[in-house]
mmCIF file of C-alpha atoms and ligand atoms in Angstrom:
data_model
loop_
_atom_site.group_PDB
_atom_site.id
_atom_site.type_symbol
_atom_site.label_atom_id
_atom_site.label_comp_id
_atom_site.label_asym_id
_atom_site.label_seq_id
_atom_site.Cartn_x
_atom_site.Cartn_y
_atom_site.Cartn_z
ATOM 1 C CA MET A 124 -17.146 19.405 -11.187
ATOM 2 C CA GLN A 125 -13.946 19.404 -9.152
ATOM 3 C CA ALA A 126 -10.451 18.216 -9.993
ATOM 4 C CA LEU A 127 -7.192 17.934 -8.036
ATOM 5 C CA ALA A 128 -4.612 20.125 -9.746
ATOM 6 C CA VAL A 129 -1.011 21.097 -9.209
ATOM 7 C CA PHE A 130 0.235 24.618 -10.058
ATOM 8 C CA PRO A 131 4.025 24.209 -10.479
ATOM 9 C CA SER A 132 4.741 27.947 -10.946
ATOM 10 C CA LYS A 133 2.870 28.825 -7.721
ATOM 11 C CA LYS A 134 4.003 25.667 -5.888
ATOM 12 C CA THR A 135 0.451 24.850 -4.813
ATOM 13 C CA VAL A 136 -1.855 21.817 -5.017
ATOM 14 C CA ARG A 137 -5.609 22.291 -4.661
ATOM 15 C CA LEU A 138 -9.074 21.340 -5.805
ATOM 16 C CA VAL A 139 -10.241 23.454 -8.751
ATOM 17 C CA ASP A 140 -13.593 23.794 -10.509
ATOM 18 C CA VAL A 141 -13.525 22.638 -14.117
ATOM 19 C CA PRO A 142 -16.340 22.376 -16.687
ATOM 20 C CA LYS A 143 -17.683 18.916 -17.488
ATOM 21 C CA PRO A 144 -16.133 17.929 -20.859
ATOM 22 C CA GLN A 145 -18.292 17.476 -23.966
ATOM 23 C CA LEU A 146 -17.781 14.792 -26.586
ATOM 24 C CA GLN A 147 -16.527 16.330 -29.848
ATOM 25 C CA ASP A 148 -14.496 13.907 -31.959
ATOM 26 C CA ALA A 149 -15.868 10.963 -33.918
ATOM 27 C CA THR A 150 -13.308 8.696 -32.179
ATOM 28 C CA GLY A 151 -13.796 10.404 -28.791
ATOM 29 C CA VAL A 152 -15.061 8.702 -25.637
ATOM 30 C CA LEU A 153 -16.627 10.455 -22.633
ATOM 31 C CA LEU A 154 -15.628 8.750 -19.386
ATOM 32 C CA ARG A 155 -17.094 8.795 -15.895
ATOM 33 C CA VAL A 156 -14.060 8.208 -13.677
ATOM 34 C CA ARG A 157 -14.543 5.554 -10.999
ATOM 35 C CA GLU A 158 -11.201 5.214 -9.266
ATOM 36 C CA VAL A 159 -7.694 6.607 -9.495
ATOM 37 C CA GLY A 160 -4.705 4.995 -7.782
ATOM 38 C CA LEU A 161 -2.031 7.177 -6.172
ATOM 39 C CA CYS A 162 1.712 6.458 -6.328
ATOM 40 C CA GLY A 163 5.204 7.824 -5.870
ATOM 41 C CA THR A 164 5.021 9.634 -9.213
ATOM 42 C CA ASP A 165 2.081 11.705 -7.884
ATOM 43 C CA ARG A 166 4.068 12.452 -4.722
ATOM 44 C CA GLU A 167 6.974 13.685 -6.879
ATOM 45 C CA ILE A 168 4.584 15.876 -8.881
ATOM 46 C CA ILE A 169 3.080 17.512 -5.774
ATOM 47 C CA SER A 170 6.633 18.065 -4.496
ATOM 48 C CA PHE A 171 7.255 19.890 -7.819
ATOM 49 C CA GLU A 172 10.112 17.512 -8.744
ATOM 50 C CA HIS A 173 8.319 16.098 -11.762
ATOM 51 C CA GLY A 174 5.352 16.789 -14.039
ATOM 52 C CA SER A 175 4.341 19.681 -16.295
ATOM 53 C CA PRO A 176 0.981 21.279 -17.250
ATOM 54 C CA PRO A 177 -0.486 21.110 -20.771
ATOM 55 C CA PRO A 178 0.885 23.824 -23.114
ATOM 56 C CA GLY A 179 -0.761 27.188 -22.350
ATOM 57 C CA SER A 180 -2.063 26.117 -18.920
ATOM 58 C CA ASP A 181 -0.623 26.920 -15.494
ATOM 59 C CA ARG A 182 -2.026 23.775 -13.889
ATOM 60 C CA LEU A 183 -1.951 20.014 -14.356
ATOM 61 C CA ILE A 184 -4.837 17.797 -13.274
ATOM 62 C CA LEU A 185 -3.292 14.819 -11.474
ATOM 63 C CA GLY A 186 -4.109 11.108 -11.714
ATOM 64 C CA HIS A 187 -2.706 8.521 -14.141
ATOM 65 C CA GLU A 188 -3.738 5.145 -12.635
ATOM 66 C CA SER A 189 -7.307 5.243 -13.921
ATOM 67 C CA LEU A 190 -10.418 3.111 -13.972
ATOM 68 C CA ALA A 191 -13.443 4.638 -15.716
ATOM 69 C CA GLU A 192 -16.804 3.807 -17.198
ATOM 70 C CA VAL A 193 -17.718 4.753 -20.763
ATOM 71 C CA VAL A 194 -20.656 7.184 -20.807
ATOM 72 C CA GLU A 195 -20.840 8.232 -24.453
ATOM 73 C CA VAL A 196 -18.927 7.357 -27.632
ATOM 74 C CA GLY A 197 -18.263 9.234 -30.886
ATOM 75 C CA ARG A 198 -19.884 7.937 -34.082
ATOM 76 C CA SER A 199 -16.715 6.179 -35.374
ATOM 77 C CA VAL A 200 -15.978 4.308 -32.142
ATOM 78 C CA GLN A 201 -16.111 0.560 -32.810
ATOM 79 C CA SER A 202 -14.710 -1.272 -29.808
ATOM 80 C CA LEU A 203 -16.406 0.469 -26.875
ATOM 81 C CA ARG A 204 -19.967 1.188 -25.806
ATOM 82 C CA PRO A 205 -21.598 2.987 -22.864
ATOM 83 C CA GLY A 206 -21.272 0.967 -19.645
ATOM 84 C CA ASP A 207 -17.899 -0.588 -20.556
ATOM 85 C CA LEU A 208 -15.103 -0.352 -18.006
ATOM 86 C CA VAL A 209 -11.779 0.957 -19.301
ATOM 87 C CA VAL A 210 -8.257 1.816 -18.231
ATOM 88 C CA ALA A 211 -6.484 4.642 -20.076
ATOM 89 C CA ILE A 212 -2.974 4.144 -21.448
ATOM 90 C CA VAL A 213 -0.830 6.782 -19.714
ATOM 91 C CA ARG A 214 1.732 7.677 -22.369
ATOM 92 C CA ARG A 215 0.779 9.265 -25.712
ATOM 93 C CA PRO A 216 2.915 9.458 -28.855
ATOM 94 C CA CYS A 217 5.111 12.358 -29.896
ATOM 95 C CA SER A 218 4.361 13.963 -33.264
ATOM 96 C CA HIS A 219 7.774 13.491 -34.855
ATOM 97 C CA PRO A 220 7.379 11.742 -38.217
ATOM 98 C CA GLU A 221 10.719 9.954 -37.707
ATOM 99 C CA CYS A 222 9.825 8.414 -34.308
ATOM 100 C CA ARG A 223 9.252 4.813 -35.330
ATOM 101 C CA PRO A 224 8.170 3.508 -31.897
ATOM 102 C CA CYS A 225 5.444 6.181 -31.626
ATOM 103 C CA LEU A 226 4.349 5.528 -35.225
ATOM 104 C CA ALA A 227 4.103 1.838 -34.349
ATOM 105 C CA GLY A 228 1.869 2.599 -31.338
ATOM 106 C CA ARG A 229 4.662 2.010 -28.803
ATOM 107 C CA SER A 230 5.195 5.457 -27.297
ATOM 108 C CA ASP A 231 6.682 3.691 -24.241
ATOM 109 C CA PHE A 232 9.766 3.262 -26.463
ATOM 110 C CA CYS A 233 9.607 6.879 -27.809
ATOM 111 C CA ILE A 234 13.061 8.048 -28.926
ATOM 112 C CA THR A 235 12.448 11.816 -28.982
ATOM 113 C CA GLY A 236 11.268 12.303 -25.399
ATOM 114 C CA GLN A 237 8.472 14.547 -26.753
ATOM 115 C CA PHE A 238 5.677 12.173 -25.666
ATOM 116 C CA THR A 239 2.956 13.312 -23.288
ATOM 117 C CA GLU A 240 1.593 11.419 -20.266
ATOM 118 C CA ARG A 241 -1.902 11.848 -18.811
ATOM 119 C CA GLY A 242 -1.688 13.236 -15.303
ATOM 120 C CA ILE A 243 2.103 13.568 -15.494
ATOM 121 C CA LYS A 244 3.507 15.380 -18.536
ATOM 122 C CA GLU A 245 1.642 18.028 -20.545
ATOM 123 C CA ALA A 246 -1.753 16.283 -20.465
ATOM 124 C CA ASP A 247 -4.429 16.403 -17.775
ATOM 125 C CA GLY A 248 -5.103 13.309 -15.694
ATOM 126 C CA PHE A 249 -8.152 11.629 -14.216
ATOM 127 C CA LEU A 250 -8.561 12.973 -10.674
ATOM 128 C CA THR A 251 -11.934 14.463 -11.600
ATOM 129 C CA ASP A 252 -15.454 13.169 -12.270
ATOM 130 C CA TYR A 253 -15.500 13.153 -16.093
ATOM 131 C CA ALA A 254 -12.742 13.011 -18.690
ATOM 132 C CA LEU A 255 -12.424 12.747 -22.451
ATOM 133 C CA ASP A 256 -10.217 10.325 -24.280
ATOM 134 C CA ASP A 257 -9.819 8.637 -27.631
ATOM 135 C CA GLU A 258 -10.735 5.020 -28.380
ATOM 136 C CA GLU A 259 -7.115 4.407 -29.408
ATOM 137 C CA TYR A 260 -5.854 4.918 -25.847
ATOM 138 C CA LEU A 261 -8.487 2.997 -23.896
ATOM 139 C CA VAL A 262 -8.238 -0.658 -22.932
ATOM 140 C CA LYS A 263 -11.426 -2.520 -22.066
ATOM 141 C CA VAL A 264 -11.505 -4.235 -18.669
ATOM 142 C CA PRO A 265 -13.602 -7.356 -17.895
ATOM 143 C CA LYS A 266 -16.322 -6.395 -15.368
ATOM 144 C CA PRO A 267 -15.484 -9.159 -12.843
ATOM 145 C CA LEU A 268 -12.172 -7.337 -12.253
ATOM 146 C CA ALA A 269 -13.921 -4.060 -11.311
ATOM 147 C CA ASP A 270 -12.944 -4.015 -7.611
ATOM 148 C CA VAL A 271 -9.211 -4.494 -8.328
ATOM 149 C CA ALA A 272 -8.934 -3.010 -11.837
ATOM 150 C CA VAL A 273 -7.310 0.186 -10.551
ATOM 151 C CA LEU A 274 -4.214 -2.022 -10.100
ATOM 152 C CA ILE A 275 -3.948 -2.590 -13.859
ATOM 153 C CA GLU A 276 -1.884 0.523 -14.637
ATOM 154 C CA PRO A 277 0.861 -0.191 -12.044
ATOM 155 C CA LEU A 278 0.733 -3.858 -13.071
ATOM 156 C CA THR A 279 1.558 -2.860 -16.688
ATOM 157 C CA VAL A 280 5.050 -1.880 -15.519
ATOM 158 C CA VAL A 281 5.529 -5.418 -14.207
ATOM 159 C CA ALA A 282 3.850 -7.014 -17.238
ATOM 160 C CA LYS A 283 6.199 -5.168 -19.597
ATOM 161 C CA ALA A 284 9.227 -6.102 -17.461
ATOM 162 C CA VAL A 285 8.209 -9.786 -17.601
ATOM 163 C CA VAL A 286 7.648 -9.694 -21.389
ATOM 164 C CA GLN A 287 10.995 -7.969 -21.997
ATOM 165 C CA ALA A 288 12.895 -10.281 -19.614
ATOM 166 C CA ARG A 289 11.360 -13.303 -21.308
ATOM 167 C CA ALA A 290 12.496 -11.999 -24.706
ATOM 168 C CA ILE A 291 16.057 -11.836 -23.358
ATOM 169 C CA LEU A 292 15.850 -15.293 -21.755
ATOM 170 C CA ASP A 293 14.516 -16.652 -25.053
ATOM 171 C CA ARG A 294 17.976 -16.069 -26.558
ATOM 172 C CA LEU A 295 19.359 -18.905 -24.434
ATOM 173 C CA PRO A 296 20.065 -22.045 -26.439
ATOM 174 C CA TYR A 297 18.540 -24.440 -23.876
ATOM 175 C CA GLU A 298 15.350 -24.953 -21.816
ATOM 176 C CA PRO A 299 16.009 -23.226 -18.493
ATOM 177 C CA GLY A 300 13.903 -25.515 -16.232
ATOM 178 C CA LEU A 301 12.702 -24.281 -12.812
ATOM 179 C CA GLN A 302 13.776 -20.704 -12.398
ATOM 180 C CA ARG A 303 14.397 -18.576 -9.351
ATOM 181 C CA GLY A 304 13.217 -14.964 -9.170
ATOM 182 C CA LEU A 305 14.116 -12.112 -6.815
ATOM 183 C CA VAL A 306 12.102 -8.932 -6.269
ATOM 184 C CA LEU A 307 13.908 -5.998 -4.689
ATOM 185 C CA GLY A 308 11.433 -3.762 -2.847
ATOM 186 C CA ALA A 309 7.982 -4.394 -1.346
ATOM 187 C CA GLY A 310 6.095 -1.317 -2.583
ATOM 188 C CA PRO A 311 3.130 -1.729 -4.969
ATOM 189 C CA ILE A 312 5.353 -2.571 -7.972
ATOM 190 C CA GLY A 313 7.463 -4.995 -5.921
ATOM 191 C CA LEU A 314 4.405 -6.786 -4.510
ATOM 192 C CA LEU A 315 2.714 -6.982 -7.920
ATOM 193 C CA GLY A 316 6.055 -8.181 -9.302
ATOM 194 C CA ALA A 317 6.266 -10.939 -6.687
ATOM 195 C CA MET A 318 2.729 -12.073 -7.573
ATOM 196 C CA ALA A 319 3.636 -12.033 -11.275
ATOM 197 C CA LEU A 320 6.806 -14.090 -10.775
ATOM 198 C CA VAL A 321 4.922 -16.649 -8.657
ATOM 199 C CA ALA A 322 2.097 -16.773 -11.229
ATOM 200 C CA ASN A 323 4.695 -17.330 -13.973
ATOM 201 C CA GLY A 324 6.129 -20.324 -12.115
ATOM 202 C CA TYR A 325 9.195 -18.745 -10.511
ATOM 203 C CA GLU A 326 10.421 -19.770 -7.078
ATOM 204 C CA THR A 327 10.269 -16.224 -5.715
ATOM 205 C CA VAL A 328 12.054 -14.275 -2.973
ATOM 206 C CA VAL A 329 11.245 -10.670 -2.020
ATOM 207 C CA TYR A 330 13.933 -8.577 -0.321
ATOM 208 C CA SER A 331 13.035 -5.247 1.311
ATOM 209 C CA ARG A 332 13.437 -2.949 4.319
ATOM 210 C CA GLU A 333 10.328 -4.027 6.238
ATOM 211 C CA PRO A 334 10.907 -6.310 9.259
ATOM 212 C CA ASP A 335 10.635 -10.094 8.878
ATOM 213 C CA GLU A 336 7.314 -10.122 10.753
ATOM 214 C CA SER A 337 5.336 -7.362 9.014
ATOM 215 C CA ASP A 338 2.014 -7.110 7.189
ATOM 216 C CA ARG A 339 3.890 -6.995 3.904
ATOM 217 C CA SER A 340 5.926 -10.114 4.691
ATOM 218 C CA LYS A 341 2.649 -11.919 5.569
ATOM 219 C CA LEU A 342 1.156 -10.783 2.267
ATOM 220 C CA ILE A 343 4.255 -12.042 0.418
ATOM 221 C CA HIS A 344 4.046 -15.441 2.150
ATOM 222 C CA SER A 345 0.321 -15.627 1.358
ATOM 223 C CA VAL A 346 1.048 -15.705 -2.396
ATOM 224 C CA GLY A 347 3.701 -18.396 -2.025
ATOM 225 C CA ALA A 348 6.843 -16.256 -2.160
ATOM 226 C CA SER A 349 9.406 -16.006 0.629
ATOM 227 C CA TYR A 350 10.593 -12.826 2.282
ATOM 228 C CA VAL A 351 13.998 -11.674 3.508
ATOM 229 C CA SER A 352 14.319 -8.430 5.455
ATOM 230 C CA ALA A 353 17.250 -6.096 4.919
ATOM 231 C CA SER A 354 17.410 -5.827 8.719
ATOM 232 C CA SER A 355 18.304 -9.517 9.039
ATOM 233 C CA GLN A 356 20.483 -10.000 5.936
ATOM 234 C CA PRO A 357 22.733 -7.521 4.095
ATOM 235 C CA LEU A 358 22.101 -7.482 0.342
ATOM 236 C CA GLU A 359 25.734 -8.377 -0.413
ATOM 237 C CA THR A 360 25.355 -11.747 1.352
ATOM 238 C CA LEU A 361 21.734 -12.491 0.371
ATOM 239 C CA THR A 362 22.658 -15.264 -2.052
ATOM 240 C CA GLU A 363 24.542 -17.140 0.701
ATOM 241 C CA ARG A 364 21.102 -17.650 2.234
ATOM 242 C CA THR A 365 18.909 -17.928 -0.859
ATOM 243 C CA GLY A 366 21.146 -18.990 -3.751
ATOM 244 C CA GLU A 367 21.516 -16.976 -6.958
ATOM 245 C CA PHE A 368 18.689 -15.861 -9.214
ATOM 246 C CA ASP A 369 17.767 -16.231 -12.885
ATOM 247 C CA VAL A 370 15.566 -13.135 -12.933
ATOM 248 C CA ILE A 371 15.706 -10.049 -10.717
ATOM 249 C CA LEU A 372 13.028 -7.344 -10.711
ATOM 250 C CA GLU A 373 14.255 -4.169 -9.036
ATOM 251 C CA ALA A 374 11.555 -1.816 -7.712
ATOM 252 C CA VAL A 375 13.400 0.316 -5.169
ATOM 253 C CA GLY A 376 14.936 3.238 -7.060
ATOM 254 C CA PHE A 377 17.874 3.429 -4.638
ATOM 255 C CA ALA A 378 21.163 3.533 -6.550
ATOM 256 C CA PRO A 379 23.301 1.242 -4.318
ATOM 257 C CA VAL A 380 20.614 -1.474 -4.445
ATOM 258 C CA MET A 381 20.265 -1.068 -8.216
ATOM 259 C CA MET A 382 24.032 -1.314 -8.723
ATOM 260 C CA ALA A 383 24.211 -4.436 -6.541
ATOM 261 C CA ALA A 384 21.413 -6.244 -8.428
ATOM 262 C CA SER A 385 23.591 -7.860 -11.096
ATOM 263 C CA ARG A 386 25.831 -9.449 -8.433
ATOM 264 C CA LEU A 387 22.919 -11.604 -7.278
ATOM 265 C CA LEU A 388 22.416 -13.168 -10.708
ATOM 266 C CA ARG A 389 23.199 -16.704 -11.702
ATOM 267 C CA ALA A 390 25.028 -17.337 -14.989
ATOM 268 C CA ASN A 391 22.841 -16.273 -17.980
ATOM 269 C CA GLY A 392 20.535 -14.320 -15.638
ATOM 270 C CA VAL A 393 18.708 -11.092 -16.337
ATOM 271 C CA ALA A 394 18.040 -8.132 -14.021
ATOM 272 C CA VAL A 395 15.274 -5.629 -14.823
ATOM 273 C CA LEU A 396 15.484 -2.150 -13.302
ATOM 274 C CA THR A 397 12.217 -0.210 -12.831
ATOM 275 C CA GLY A 398 13.065 2.192 -9.972
ATOM 276 C CA ILE A 399 14.167 5.744 -10.741
ATOM 277 C CA PRO A 400 17.037 6.998 -8.566
ATOM 278 C CA GLY A 401 17.792 10.682 -7.989
ATOM 279 C CA GLU A 402 20.015 12.180 -10.687
ATOM 280 C CA GLY A 403 22.761 12.997 -8.207
ATOM 281 C CA ALA A 404 22.748 9.505 -6.660
ATOM 282 C CA ALA A 405 26.261 8.210 -6.084
ATOM 283 C CA THR A 406 27.522 4.946 -4.680
ATOM 284 C CA GLU A 407 30.927 3.658 -3.678
ATOM 285 C CA ILE A 408 31.027 0.134 -4.982
ATOM 286 C CA THR A 409 33.675 -1.816 -6.769
ATOM 287 C CA VAL A 410 32.249 -2.326 -10.223
ATOM 288 C CA GLY A 411 34.976 -4.669 -11.431
ATOM 289 C CA ARG A 412 33.286 -7.869 -10.275
ATOM 290 C CA SER A 413 29.869 -6.864 -11.635
ATOM 291 C CA LEU A 414 31.330 -6.010 -15.037
ATOM 292 C CA ARG A 415 33.443 -9.199 -15.124
ATOM 293 C CA ASP A 416 30.339 -11.242 -14.281
ATOM 294 C CA LEU A 417 28.217 -9.543 -16.961
ATOM 295 C CA VAL A 418 30.717 -10.700 -19.551
ATOM 296 C CA LEU A 419 31.893 -14.010 -18.128
ATOM 297 C CA LYS A 420 28.371 -15.171 -17.167
ATOM 298 C CA ASN A 421 26.361 -13.869 -20.159
ATOM 299 C CA GLN A 422 24.274 -11.632 -17.906
ATOM 300 C CA VAL A 423 21.941 -8.802 -18.942
ATOM 301 C CA VAL A 424 20.849 -5.777 -16.911
ATOM 302 C CA PHE A 425 18.253 -3.509 -18.523
ATOM 303 C CA GLY A 426 15.828 -0.730 -17.663
ATOM 304 C CA THR A 427 12.150 -0.495 -18.556
ATOM 305 C CA VAL A 428 9.659 2.350 -18.337
ATOM 306 C CA ASN A 429 5.950 2.757 -18.969
ATOM 307 C CA ALA A 430 3.920 0.325 -21.086
ATOM 308 C CA GLY A 431 2.172 -0.122 -24.417
ATOM 309 C CA ARG A 432 -1.288 -1.485 -25.219
ATOM 310 C CA ARG A 433 0.061 -5.031 -25.415
ATOM 311 C CA ASP A 434 1.341 -4.727 -21.835
ATOM 312 C CA TYR A 435 -2.075 -3.449 -20.660
ATOM 313 C CA VAL A 436 -3.711 -6.500 -22.215
ATOM 314 C CA SER A 437 -1.104 -8.727 -20.597
ATOM 315 C CA ALA A 438 -1.595 -6.959 -17.210
ATOM 316 C CA ILE A 439 -5.347 -7.647 -17.419
ATOM 317 C CA GLN A 440 -4.688 -11.350 -18.086
ATOM 318 C CA GLN A 441 -2.188 -11.374 -15.227
ATOM 319 C CA LEU A 442 -4.691 -9.759 -12.856
ATOM 320 C CA GLU A 443 -7.331 -12.344 -13.816
ATOM 321 C CA GLN A 444 -4.783 -15.020 -12.950
ATOM 322 C CA PHE A 445 -4.040 -13.351 -9.580
ATOM 323 C CA MET A 446 -7.783 -13.326 -8.808
ATOM 324 C CA THR A 447 -7.860 -17.086 -9.394
ATOM 325 C CA LEU A 448 -4.640 -17.894 -7.524
ATOM 326 C CA PHE A 449 -4.748 -15.449 -4.587
ATOM 327 C CA PRO A 450 -7.832 -13.179 -4.691
ATOM 328 C CA GLU A 451 -7.690 -12.050 -1.049
ATOM 329 C CA SER A 452 -3.997 -11.138 -1.222
ATOM 330 C CA THR A 453 -4.662 -9.160 -4.411
ATOM 331 C CA ARG A 454 -7.510 -7.218 -2.769
ATOM 332 C CA THR A 455 -5.266 -6.543 0.250
ATOM 333 C CA LEU A 456 -2.972 -4.461 -1.985
ATOM 334 C CA ILE A 457 -5.641 -1.731 -1.970
ATOM 335 C CA THR A 458 -5.281 -0.320 1.531
ATOM 336 C CA HIS A 459 -7.431 2.850 1.522
ATOM 337 C CA ARG A 460 -10.267 4.254 -0.593
ATOM 338 C CA VAL A 461 -10.954 7.961 -0.070
ATOM 339 C CA PRO A 462 -13.068 10.693 -1.718
ATOM 340 C CA LEU A 463 -11.487 13.380 -3.930
ATOM 341 C CA SER A 464 -11.549 15.887 -1.050
ATOM 342 C CA GLU A 465 -9.023 13.684 0.813
ATOM 343 C CA ALA A 466 -6.757 12.885 -2.138
ATOM 344 C CA SER A 467 -4.209 15.578 -1.370
ATOM 345 C CA ARG A 468 -3.939 14.588 2.304
ATOM 346 C CA MET A 469 -3.646 10.924 1.317
ATOM 347 C CA LEU A 470 -0.726 11.789 -0.963
ATOM 348 C CA THR A 471 1.170 13.704 1.697
ATOM 349 C CA HIS A 472 0.287 11.670 4.807
ATOM 350 C CA GLY A 473 -1.138 8.341 3.644
ATOM 351 C CA ASP A 474 0.351 5.016 4.693
ATOM 352 C CA GLY A 475 -0.487 1.610 3.251
ATOM 353 C CA ILE A 476 0.306 -0.050 -0.079
ATOM 354 C CA LYS A 477 -2.007 1.247 -2.839
ATOM 355 C CA ASN A 478 -4.298 4.111 -1.870
ATOM 356 C CA VAL A 479 -7.161 4.872 -4.190
ATOM 357 C CA VAL A 480 -9.385 7.907 -4.774
ATOM 358 C CA GLN A 481 -13.025 7.193 -5.574
ATOM 359 C CA LEU A 482 -14.777 9.627 -7.910
ATOM 360 C CA ASN A 483 -18.475 10.216 -8.619
ATOM 361 C CA LEU A 484 -19.434 8.965 -5.182
ATOM 362 C CA ARG A 485 -22.835 10.665 -5.353
ATOM 363 C CA ALA A 486 -23.580 9.203 -8.788
ATOM 364 C CA ALA A 487 -22.529 5.667 -7.798
HETATM 365 ZN ZN1 ZN B 518 1.664 5.445 -10.794
HETATM 366 ZN ZN1 ZN B 519 8.041 9.382 -30.081
#
């Protein structure tokens, strides 16, 4: 079978032949991969800015946004059976005995940095026909979600952000009433974030670069959020038009936008950062007002990365809710489906929102 692999030392990306894996462990699960979503992380890996092969190998098989079908299970596997649909948790624990988050099954909060990530860091991904995994890292997906379930992994980032933001808002000594949410950025995470805020009852605004009359702005309106284009309103004066926000979800990864986020908050508000700016990013802004506001208005700005099993379960519930509230808009997020032979081209030249590689096309 074939797999899409990156060779960081040779600076190449190509299809390679790999043997079909065989089930070995009692808790092992053999998977037939159905779909793999592509994202900015994959683009960084094929630009050799990010990602590393498993120890002892010169190549990393790509693909972390998985949807697969269980083919065979080891004799100790309890929760899965052949035919089940699953999504694999991306991050895997480090082996340090003192890393409490990893010991508690929350490697997304790993404190050593020695975790691995399938398709990203020291563990092969899913851009191939068959893959092995362990029951512990697979989350079962309800079959009615099959045609959109490849969105679950990116949605976990949003689901975790919502759970963490809610924990911070829960500290407030009063019932907040109707809340206003802002999403910065209209990429896949931003759009999923807008759907999540609407589904959670927020009056939601999305702010991004795309023009006011674009496909993405139509999609945003179709879920009941409003859209403001950066071309018609500078970020600094956004709240003059929209009012201030209780919750902000940043999904841009551009340092000046990230630094400006807290200025758009209402008193007691919380801003969640999910974008990853370049290490050398610099911005000339006056931080005095932001810092004064953080203190004088009880505001919180925090970052979140990756997701644990609980967030996968919450993402699945969220996706079920999306399919009740706005099924067509949810399906519209998936813009292209291509075979493995076109995955590399799709990563370098693809447009659209969420592009997906379909595996096992002959078997399907
Ligand atoms: Zn991704
Ligand atoms: Zn750890």
